[in-house]
Coordinates of C-alpha atoms and ligand atoms in Angstrom, one line a residue:
M12 CA 4.9 14.9 4.7
P13 CA 6.5 12.5 6.9
S14 CA 7.7 9.1 5.0
T15 CA 5.6 6.9 7.0
T16 CA 1.9 8.2 6.1
I17 CA -0.4 5.5 6.4
L18 CA -3.9 6.7 4.6
P19 CA -6.5 7.6 7.8
A20 CA -7.9 4.7 8.7
G21 CA -12.1 4.8 7.9
R22 CA -14.2 5.9 11.4
G23 CA -14.4 3.7 14.0
P24 CA -17.5 1.8 15.5
A25 CA -16.1 4.9 18.2
D26 CA -17.2 7.5 16.7
V27 CA -20.9 6.9 14.4
P28 CA -23.3 6.1 16.2
G29 CA -26.7 4.1 15.8
N30 CA -25.4 1.2 13.3
A31 CA -23.7 3.1 10.3
R32 CA -21.0 1.5 11.2
L33 CA -18.3 -0.7 8.9
R34 CA -17.9 -3.6 10.2
Q35 CA -14.7 -3.5 12.3
A36 CA -13.3 -5.4 9.8
I37 CA -13.0 -3.4 7.3
V38 CA -12.3 0.0 9.9
E39 CA -8.8 -2.4 10.5
M40 CA -8.1 -2.8 6.9
P41 CA -4.1 -0.9 6.5
P42 CA -3.4 0.5 3.3
Q43 CA -2.0 -2.1 1.7
L44 CA 2.3 -1.2 2.7
I45 CA 4.3 -0.9 -1.9
G46 CA 1.8 2.3 -2.0
E47 CA 3.3 4.3 0.3
V48 CA 5.6 3.9 -1.4
A49 CA 4.4 4.5 -4.5
R50 CA 3.0 7.0 -4.4
L51 CA 6.1 9.3 -3.2
G52 CA 6.7 9.7 -7.5
M53 CA 3.6 7.3 -9.1
G54 CA 3.2 9.0 -12.5
E55 CA 6.4 11.0 -12.7
K56 CA 8.5 11.3 -15.2
G57 CA 11.5 9.9 -15.7
I58 CA 10.7 6.8 -13.3
I59 CA 11.6 3.4 -12.8
P60 CA 8.8 1.8 -11.6
L61 CA 9.5 -1.8 -10.7
W62 CA 7.2 -1.2 -7.7
Y63 CA 4.0 -2.9 -8.9
G64 CA 3.3 -6.5 -9.6
E65 CA 3.2 -5.7 -14.0
S66 CA 4.5 -5.8 -17.3
D67 CA 5.3 -2.7 -18.7
V68 CA 4.2 -4.6 -22.3
P69 CA 0.6 -2.8 -22.8
T70 CA -2.1 -5.9 -23.8
P71 CA -1.4 -7.3 -27.9
A72 CA -2.9 -6.5 -30.7
F73 CA -5.2 -9.3 -31.4
I74 CA -6.8 -9.3 -28.0
C75 CA -7.7 -5.8 -28.0
N76 CA -8.7 -6.1 -31.4
A77 CA -10.2 -9.6 -30.4
A78 CA -12.7 -7.3 -28.1
H79 CA -13.2 -4.5 -29.6
R80 CA -14.4 -6.4 -32.8
A81 CA -17.4 -8.0 -29.8
M82 CA -18.2 -4.2 -28.9
L83 CA -18.7 -2.8 -32.2
A84 CA -21.3 -6.4 -32.5
G85 CA -22.9 -5.6 -29.8
E86 CA -22.3 -7.6 -26.9
T87 CA -22.9 -5.0 -25.1
F88 CA -25.4 -7.0 -22.9
Y89 CA -25.3 -9.0 -19.7
T90 CA -24.2 -12.1 -19.9
Y91 CA -24.1 -15.8 -18.6
K92 CA -22.9 -15.1 -15.1
L93 CA -20.2 -18.5 -15.0
G94 CA -19.1 -16.8 -18.1
L95 CA -19.1 -17.3 -22.3
P96 CA -20.1 -21.1 -23.0
A97 CA -16.9 -20.5 -25.4
L98 CA -14.4 -18.7 -22.6
R99 CA -14.8 -21.8 -20.2
Q100 CA -15.1 -24.8 -23.0
A101 CA -11.5 -23.4 -24.5
L102 CA -9.9 -22.4 -20.3
A103 CA -11.0 -25.5 -20.7
V104 CA -9.1 -27.4 -23.1
Y105 CA -6.6 -24.9 -21.6
M106 CA -6.1 -25.9 -18.8
T107 CA -6.4 -30.2 -19.9
G108 CA -3.6 -30.2 -22.2
L109 CA -1.1 -27.6 -19.5
Y110 CA -1.1 -30.0 -16.7
A111 CA -1.7 -34.3 -16.1
K112 CA -5.4 -34.8 -15.8
P113 CA -8.3 -33.6 -18.0
V114 CA -10.4 -29.9 -16.4
P115 CA -13.6 -30.4 -17.8
A116 CA -15.1 -27.3 -18.7
E117 CA -17.7 -27.9 -15.7
R118 CA -15.5 -27.0 -13.5
V119 CA -13.9 -23.6 -14.8
T120 CA -15.8 -20.4 -14.5
V121 CA -15.0 -17.7 -15.1
T122 CA -14.3 -14.4 -12.7
T123 CA -14.1 -10.4 -13.4
S124 CA -10.1 -10.8 -12.1
G125 CA -7.7 -13.6 -9.8
M126 CA -8.2 -10.7 -6.3
N127 CA -12.0 -11.5 -7.3
A128 CA -11.3 -15.0 -7.5
I129 CA -9.2 -14.9 -4.5
M130 CA -12.7 -13.4 -3.1
L131 CA -15.6 -15.4 -3.6
G132 CA -13.6 -18.6 -3.1
L133 CA -13.0 -17.8 0.4
M134 CA -16.4 -16.2 1.0
A135 CA -18.2 -18.8 0.0
A136 CA -15.3 -21.1 3.2
L137 CA -14.8 -18.5 5.2
N138 CA -16.9 -18.5 8.2
P139 CA -16.3 -15.5 10.2
G140 CA -14.1 -17.3 13.1
D141 CA -12.3 -19.8 11.7
D142 CA -9.3 -19.7 10.8
M143 CA -7.3 -19.9 7.4
V144 CA -3.4 -20.8 7.5
L145 CA -0.7 -19.2 4.9
V146 CA 2.0 -19.8 3.5
D147 CA 3.9 -15.9 3.6
P148 CA 5.9 -14.2 2.5
V149 CA 2.7 -13.4 0.6
W150 CA 0.9 -10.8 -1.6
P151 CA -0.8 -9.3 1.0
N152 CA -3.9 -9.3 -0.3
C153 CA -4.1 -13.3 0.4
E154 CA -4.4 -12.4 3.7
Q155 CA -6.7 -9.7 3.8
S156 CA -9.0 -11.4 2.1
A157 CA -9.4 -13.4 4.5
L158 CA -9.9 -11.1 7.6
A159 CA -12.5 -9.1 5.7
M160 CA -14.7 -11.7 6.0
G161 CA -13.5 -11.8 9.6
A162 CA -11.4 -15.0 9.7
S163 CA -7.9 -15.2 11.4
V164 CA -5.2 -16.2 9.5
T165 CA -2.0 -17.9 10.7
R166 CA 0.8 -18.2 8.5
V167 CA 3.9 -20.0 8.5
S168 CA 6.4 -19.4 7.1
L169 CA 8.9 -20.2 3.7
E170 CA 12.5 -21.2 4.9
Q171 CA 15.7 -20.6 3.2
E172 CA 18.4 -23.6 3.3
N173 CA 21.3 -22.5 1.4
G174 CA 19.6 -19.3 0.9
V175 CA 16.5 -21.2 -1.6
W176 CA 13.3 -20.8 -0.6
H177 CA 11.4 -23.7 0.8
L178 CA 8.0 -25.0 2.3
D179 CA 8.4 -27.5 5.7
P180 CA 4.7 -28.9 4.8
E181 CA 5.6 -31.4 8.6
K182 CA 5.4 -27.0 9.9
L183 CA 1.5 -25.8 7.8
F184 CA 0.0 -29.7 8.7
A185 CA 1.2 -28.6 12.7
A186 CA -0.4 -24.6 11.9
C187 CA -3.6 -26.5 11.1
R188 CA -6.4 -26.7 14.4
E189 CA -10.0 -27.0 14.5
N190 CA -11.3 -24.6 12.8
T191 CA -9.2 -24.4 10.2
R192 CA -10.7 -24.0 7.2
V193 CA -8.0 -22.6 4.0
I194 CA -4.4 -23.2 3.3
F195 CA -4.1 -21.1 0.9
L196 CA -0.7 -21.0 -1.3
N197 CA 0.7 -19.3 -3.4
T198 CA 2.9 -20.6 -6.3
P199 CA 4.7 -19.3 -7.7
G200 CA 5.2 -17.7 -5.4
N201 CA 4.7 -13.8 -5.0
P202 CA 6.9 -11.9 -3.9
T203 CA 9.9 -15.3 -3.7
G204 CA 9.5 -17.5 -6.5
W205 CA 9.0 -19.9 -4.9
M206 CA 7.6 -23.0 -6.6
I207 CA 6.0 -26.5 -4.8
E208 CA 6.5 -29.7 -6.6
S209 CA 4.4 -32.1 -7.3
D210 CA 4.9 -34.8 -4.9
Q211 CA 4.8 -31.2 -1.4
Q212 CA 1.1 -31.0 -3.2
Q213 CA 0.4 -34.9 -2.8
A214 CA 0.2 -34.6 0.9
I215 CA -0.8 -30.7 1.2
L216 CA -4.1 -33.1 -0.8
D217 CA -3.3 -36.0 1.1
F218 CA -3.8 -33.4 4.3
A219 CA -6.5 -31.8 3.5
R220 CA -8.4 -34.5 1.5
E221 CA -8.3 -36.1 5.5
R222 CA -8.5 -33.1 7.2
G223 CA -11.4 -31.7 5.4
I224 CA -9.8 -28.8 5.1
W225 CA -10.0 -27.3 1.9
V226 CA -6.8 -26.2 -0.4
M227 CA -7.2 -23.0 -1.9
A228 CA -4.2 -23.3 -5.0
D229 CA -3.4 -19.5 -6.6
E230 CA -1.5 -20.1 -9.0
V231 CA -1.6 -17.0 -11.5
Y232 CA 1.8 -16.8 -12.1
A233 CA 2.1 -20.9 -13.1
R234 CA 3.2 -19.3 -16.9
L235 CA 5.9 -17.3 -16.1
V236 CA 8.7 -19.9 -15.5
Y237 CA 12.3 -20.3 -16.5
D238 CA 13.3 -23.8 -15.7
R239 CA 10.2 -25.9 -17.6
P240 CA 6.9 -25.0 -19.6
V241 CA 4.6 -24.2 -16.8
A242 CA 5.1 -24.2 -13.4
P243 CA 3.6 -27.6 -11.6
S244 CA 0.2 -27.1 -10.4
F245 CA -2.7 -28.8 -8.0
C246 CA -4.9 -30.0 -10.7
D247 CA -1.4 -32.5 -12.0
V248 CA -2.6 -34.1 -9.1
A249 CA -6.6 -33.8 -7.3
E250 CA -9.2 -35.2 -7.9
P251 CA -12.4 -33.2 -9.3
E252 CA -13.6 -33.8 -6.1
D253 CA -11.6 -32.9 -3.4
P254 CA -11.6 -30.0 -1.3
L255 CA -9.5 -27.9 -3.7
I256 CA -10.3 -24.3 -5.2
V257 CA -7.6 -23.0 -8.3
V258 CA -7.6 -19.4 -8.8
N259 CA -5.9 -18.1 -12.1
S260 CA -6.1 -14.4 -13.9
F261 CA -5.2 -13.5 -17.3
S262 CA -3.3 -10.7 -16.0
K263 CA 0.0 -12.0 -15.9
S264 CA 0.1 -14.2 -18.7
W265 CA -0.5 -11.9 -21.0
A266 CA -0.9 -8.0 -20.0
M267 CA -4.1 -7.7 -18.8
T268 CA -3.9 -6.8 -15.6
G269 CA -6.4 -3.8 -16.5
W270 CA -8.7 -6.0 -17.4
R271 CA -10.4 -7.0 -14.4
I272 CA -10.9 -11.2 -15.2
G273 CA -9.5 -14.1 -14.3
W274 CA -10.4 -17.9 -14.0
M275 CA -11.5 -20.8 -10.9
V276 CA -11.1 -24.2 -11.5
T277 CA -13.7 -25.5 -8.0
P278 CA -15.4 -28.5 -7.7
Q279 CA -18.3 -29.7 -9.9
W280 CA -21.2 -28.8 -7.4
M281 CA -19.3 -25.2 -5.9
T282 CA -20.1 -24.5 -9.4
E283 CA -24.2 -23.4 -7.9
S284 CA -22.6 -22.3 -5.6
L285 CA -20.8 -18.7 -7.4
F286 CA -23.6 -19.1 -9.8
S287 CA -26.0 -17.1 -7.4
M288 CA -22.6 -14.7 -5.8
I289 CA -21.6 -14.4 -9.0
E290 CA -25.0 -13.3 -9.2
Y291 CA -25.2 -11.7 -6.5
N292 CA -22.2 -9.9 -7.0
T293 CA -20.7 -8.1 -10.4
S294 CA -23.8 -10.6 -12.5
C295 CA -21.3 -11.5 -15.0
V296 CA -17.2 -10.5 -16.8
P297 CA -18.4 -7.9 -19.7
A298 CA -18.8 -10.6 -22.6
F299 CA -16.6 -7.8 -25.0
V300 CA -13.6 -8.7 -21.7
Q301 CA -14.2 -12.3 -22.6
E302 CA -14.0 -12.1 -26.1
G303 CA -10.7 -10.5 -25.7
A304 CA -9.4 -13.6 -22.8
L305 CA -11.0 -16.1 -24.9
A306 CA -8.3 -15.0 -27.7
A307 CA -5.8 -15.2 -24.9
V308 CA -5.6 -18.4 -24.5
T309 CA -6.5 -19.7 -28.2
E310 CA -4.0 -17.4 -29.4
G311 CA -2.4 -16.4 -27.6
E312 CA 1.2 -19.1 -27.2
P313 CA 3.5 -16.7 -29.1
F314 CA 3.0 -14.0 -26.7
V315 CA 3.2 -16.2 -23.9
A316 CA 6.6 -17.3 -24.7
E317 CA 7.4 -13.2 -25.9
M318 CA 6.3 -12.6 -21.5
V319 CA 8.7 -15.3 -20.2
A320 CA 12.1 -14.7 -22.9
R321 CA 11.0 -10.9 -21.5
C322 CA 11.1 -11.6 -18.7
R323 CA 13.7 -14.1 -19.0
A324 CA 16.1 -10.9 -19.8
G325 CA 15.2 -8.7 -17.1
R326 CA 15.9 -11.4 -14.6
E327 CA 19.0 -11.2 -17.1
A328 CA 19.8 -8.3 -16.3
I329 CA 18.8 -7.7 -12.3
V330 CA 19.6 -10.9 -11.0
P331 CA 23.3 -10.9 -11.7
A332 CA 23.2 -6.9 -10.8
L333 CA 22.0 -7.7 -7.3
E334 CA 24.1 -10.4 -6.4
A335 CA 26.9 -9.3 -6.5
M336 CA 25.8 -6.4 -4.3
P337 CA 28.0 -7.6 -1.1
Q338 CA 25.4 -5.8 1.6
I339 CA 22.2 -8.4 -1.1
Q340 CA 21.4 -11.8 -0.8
I341 CA 19.2 -12.8 -3.5
D342 CA 17.8 -17.4 -4.3
P343 CA 17.6 -16.2 -8.1
P344 CA 14.2 -17.3 -8.6
R345 CA 13.1 -20.2 -11.3
A346 CA 9.5 -18.3 -11.3
A347 CA 7.1 -15.7 -11.4
F348 CA 8.6 -12.0 -12.2
Y349 CA 10.0 -10.4 -9.0
A350 CA 13.2 -10.3 -7.6
F351 CA 12.9 -10.4 -3.6
F352 CA 16.0 -10.0 -1.8
K353 CA 17.7 -9.1 1.3
V354 CA 19.9 -5.9 2.2
E355 CA 22.5 -6.4 5.1
G356 CA 21.2 -4.8 8.4
M357 CA 18.3 -2.5 6.7
Q358 CA 16.1 -2.9 9.8
D359 CA 12.9 -1.0 8.3
S360 CA 12.4 -2.0 4.2
L361 CA 9.5 0.7 3.8
T362 CA 12.1 4.0 4.8
F363 CA 14.4 2.3 2.8
A364 CA 12.6 1.9 0.4
Q365 CA 10.9 5.8 0.1
E366 CA 14.5 6.6 0.9
M367 CA 15.9 4.7 -1.9
F368 CA 13.3 6.2 -4.5
R369 CA 14.4 9.5 -3.8
H370 CA 18.1 9.2 -4.5
T371 CA 17.4 6.1 -7.1
K372 CA 14.0 6.7 -8.6
V373 CA 14.0 3.3 -8.1
G374 CA 10.9 2.4 -6.3
V375 CA 10.2 -0.9 -5.1
A376 CA 8.6 -2.7 -3.1
P377 CA 9.4 -3.4 1.0
G378 CA 9.7 -6.6 2.3
R379 CA 7.3 -5.6 5.9
A380 CA 4.0 -5.5 2.9
F381 CA 4.4 -9.0 2.2
G382 CA 4.1 -10.2 5.7
E383 CA 6.1 -9.7 8.5
G384 CA 8.7 -12.6 8.1
G385 CA 9.5 -10.2 5.2
E386 CA 11.4 -6.6 6.9
G387 CA 14.4 -6.5 5.9
W388 CA 13.7 -7.9 2.4
L389 CA 12.9 -5.1 -0.7
R390 CA 10.3 -6.5 -3.3
L391 CA 12.1 -5.6 -7.2
C392 CA 9.6 -6.6 -10.4
F393 CA 11.7 -7.2 -14.0
A394 CA 8.4 -8.0 -16.5
S395 CA 10.0 -4.5 -17.9
D396 CA 12.8 -3.7 -21.1
P397 CA 15.6 -4.8 -19.8
A398 CA 17.7 -1.9 -20.8
T399 CA 15.8 0.2 -18.6
L400 CA 15.9 -2.9 -15.7
A401 CA 19.2 -2.5 -17.1
I402 CA 19.4 1.7 -15.8
A403 CA 17.8 0.6 -12.2
A404 CA 20.3 -2.0 -12.0
E405 CA 23.3 1.0 -12.1
R406 CA 21.4 3.0 -9.6
L407 CA 20.4 0.3 -6.8
G408 CA 25.0 -0.2 -6.8
N409 CA 25.6 3.4 -6.7
F410 CA 23.1 3.5 -3.6
M411 CA 24.2 0.3 -1.3
A412 CA 27.9 1.0 -2.7
S413 CA 26.8 5.5 -0.9
Y414 CA 24.3 4.1 2.0
K415 CA 25.7 3.6 5.5
L416 CA 22.8 1.6 7.2
Ligands
PLP503 C1 -0.3 -13.6 -5.9 C2 -1.2 -13.0 -6.2 N1 -2.6 -13.5 -6.6 C3 -3.9 -13.0 -7.5 C4 -2.8 -11.6 -8.3 C5 -4.1 -10.8 -8.6 O1 -4.1 -10.1 -10.5 P1 -5.3 -10.1 -10.8 O2 -6.8 -10.1 -9.7 O3 -4.2 -8.6 -11.3 O4 -5.7 -10.6 -11.8 C6 -1.7 -10.8 -7.7 C7 -1.7 -9.6 -8.9 O5 -0.1 -9.2 -8.5 C8 -0.9 -11.7 -7.2 O6 0.5 -11.8 -7.2

């Protein structure tokens, strides 16, 4: 099998007579490049898969038990579109406790994952032909969601200042044009671990208010932070009526990637439209899944602390080892759970990641998956057992020592 085989594209308009065609934006949807490495060894015994963004820890029992109890108690019917009132309220209390300004339950909508919250938000905000300004390198799904709406995407890249990731807000503002409807920021960022500070959030919000542009803030890594208890949130600085959509998820902090549940905070008036959009789409998040999430958000602080400690230990197992490799440059991440590193001389991150996997059985994501600016870089998820990560670091070190670029 050639190493860069891409899955077949959907049938294009030229192949299908009449109107039974896929929309062009869907035909053009590319396969996600992380999967192009993962499919070389997914499920294989003995591999160390650090390609996807999830921990190797299963969801803790107190969350599973809450969902199980709810199922057995008959919570198996359609339920509230915007989320169980108790969960919306608990999320409001949780966010109000974390951030500088109160978040009332009326502004909270429970969604079928963080990804679904992104889709709903962009579906509500973007017309075909509109533009979204996206700060990259970033998780590929953010761009693809906008393209699926028929919108275009303008990328503004983070810069490295003395080896540290940094956003120049002036470049972001200059990229906004007449048809810009959304500025999309993922902070703490996947893959870079970059974290925006409150003064920049304030400046971006002021600009968005003045220009009438939405800010979509993807804050799914808000709790996985190593230099403070919680990352700065747009909820710290925004007024309730600001054009702001904050996306969050149960996936990362509570080890619930497979549950598919997240939430969003919007201006209150927008929830009426979200009610209808959810009605015509998923209908609701299953009630028993929401009961699990309710246990997570009300009783899960000790688990979140464990998760942060585990990721911190994972970071310690990986980052110094990478720093010691002469070909590698890395900004030690202050948040999220990724080591994003540059490999000197590497031209094609996909081929390199595939080759590295064949030799080491350690799976990482190619930097190109996160935008063209990510070419030359690789991403490794360190949310796994530190002992396993130490083995991975050793294998990568041996590979790098012998590899001729
Ligand atoms: C930046 C970012 N946003 C959103 C998500 C979506 O999380 P989920 O759909 O599992 O809630 C992810 C998952 O990897 C992510 O990395």
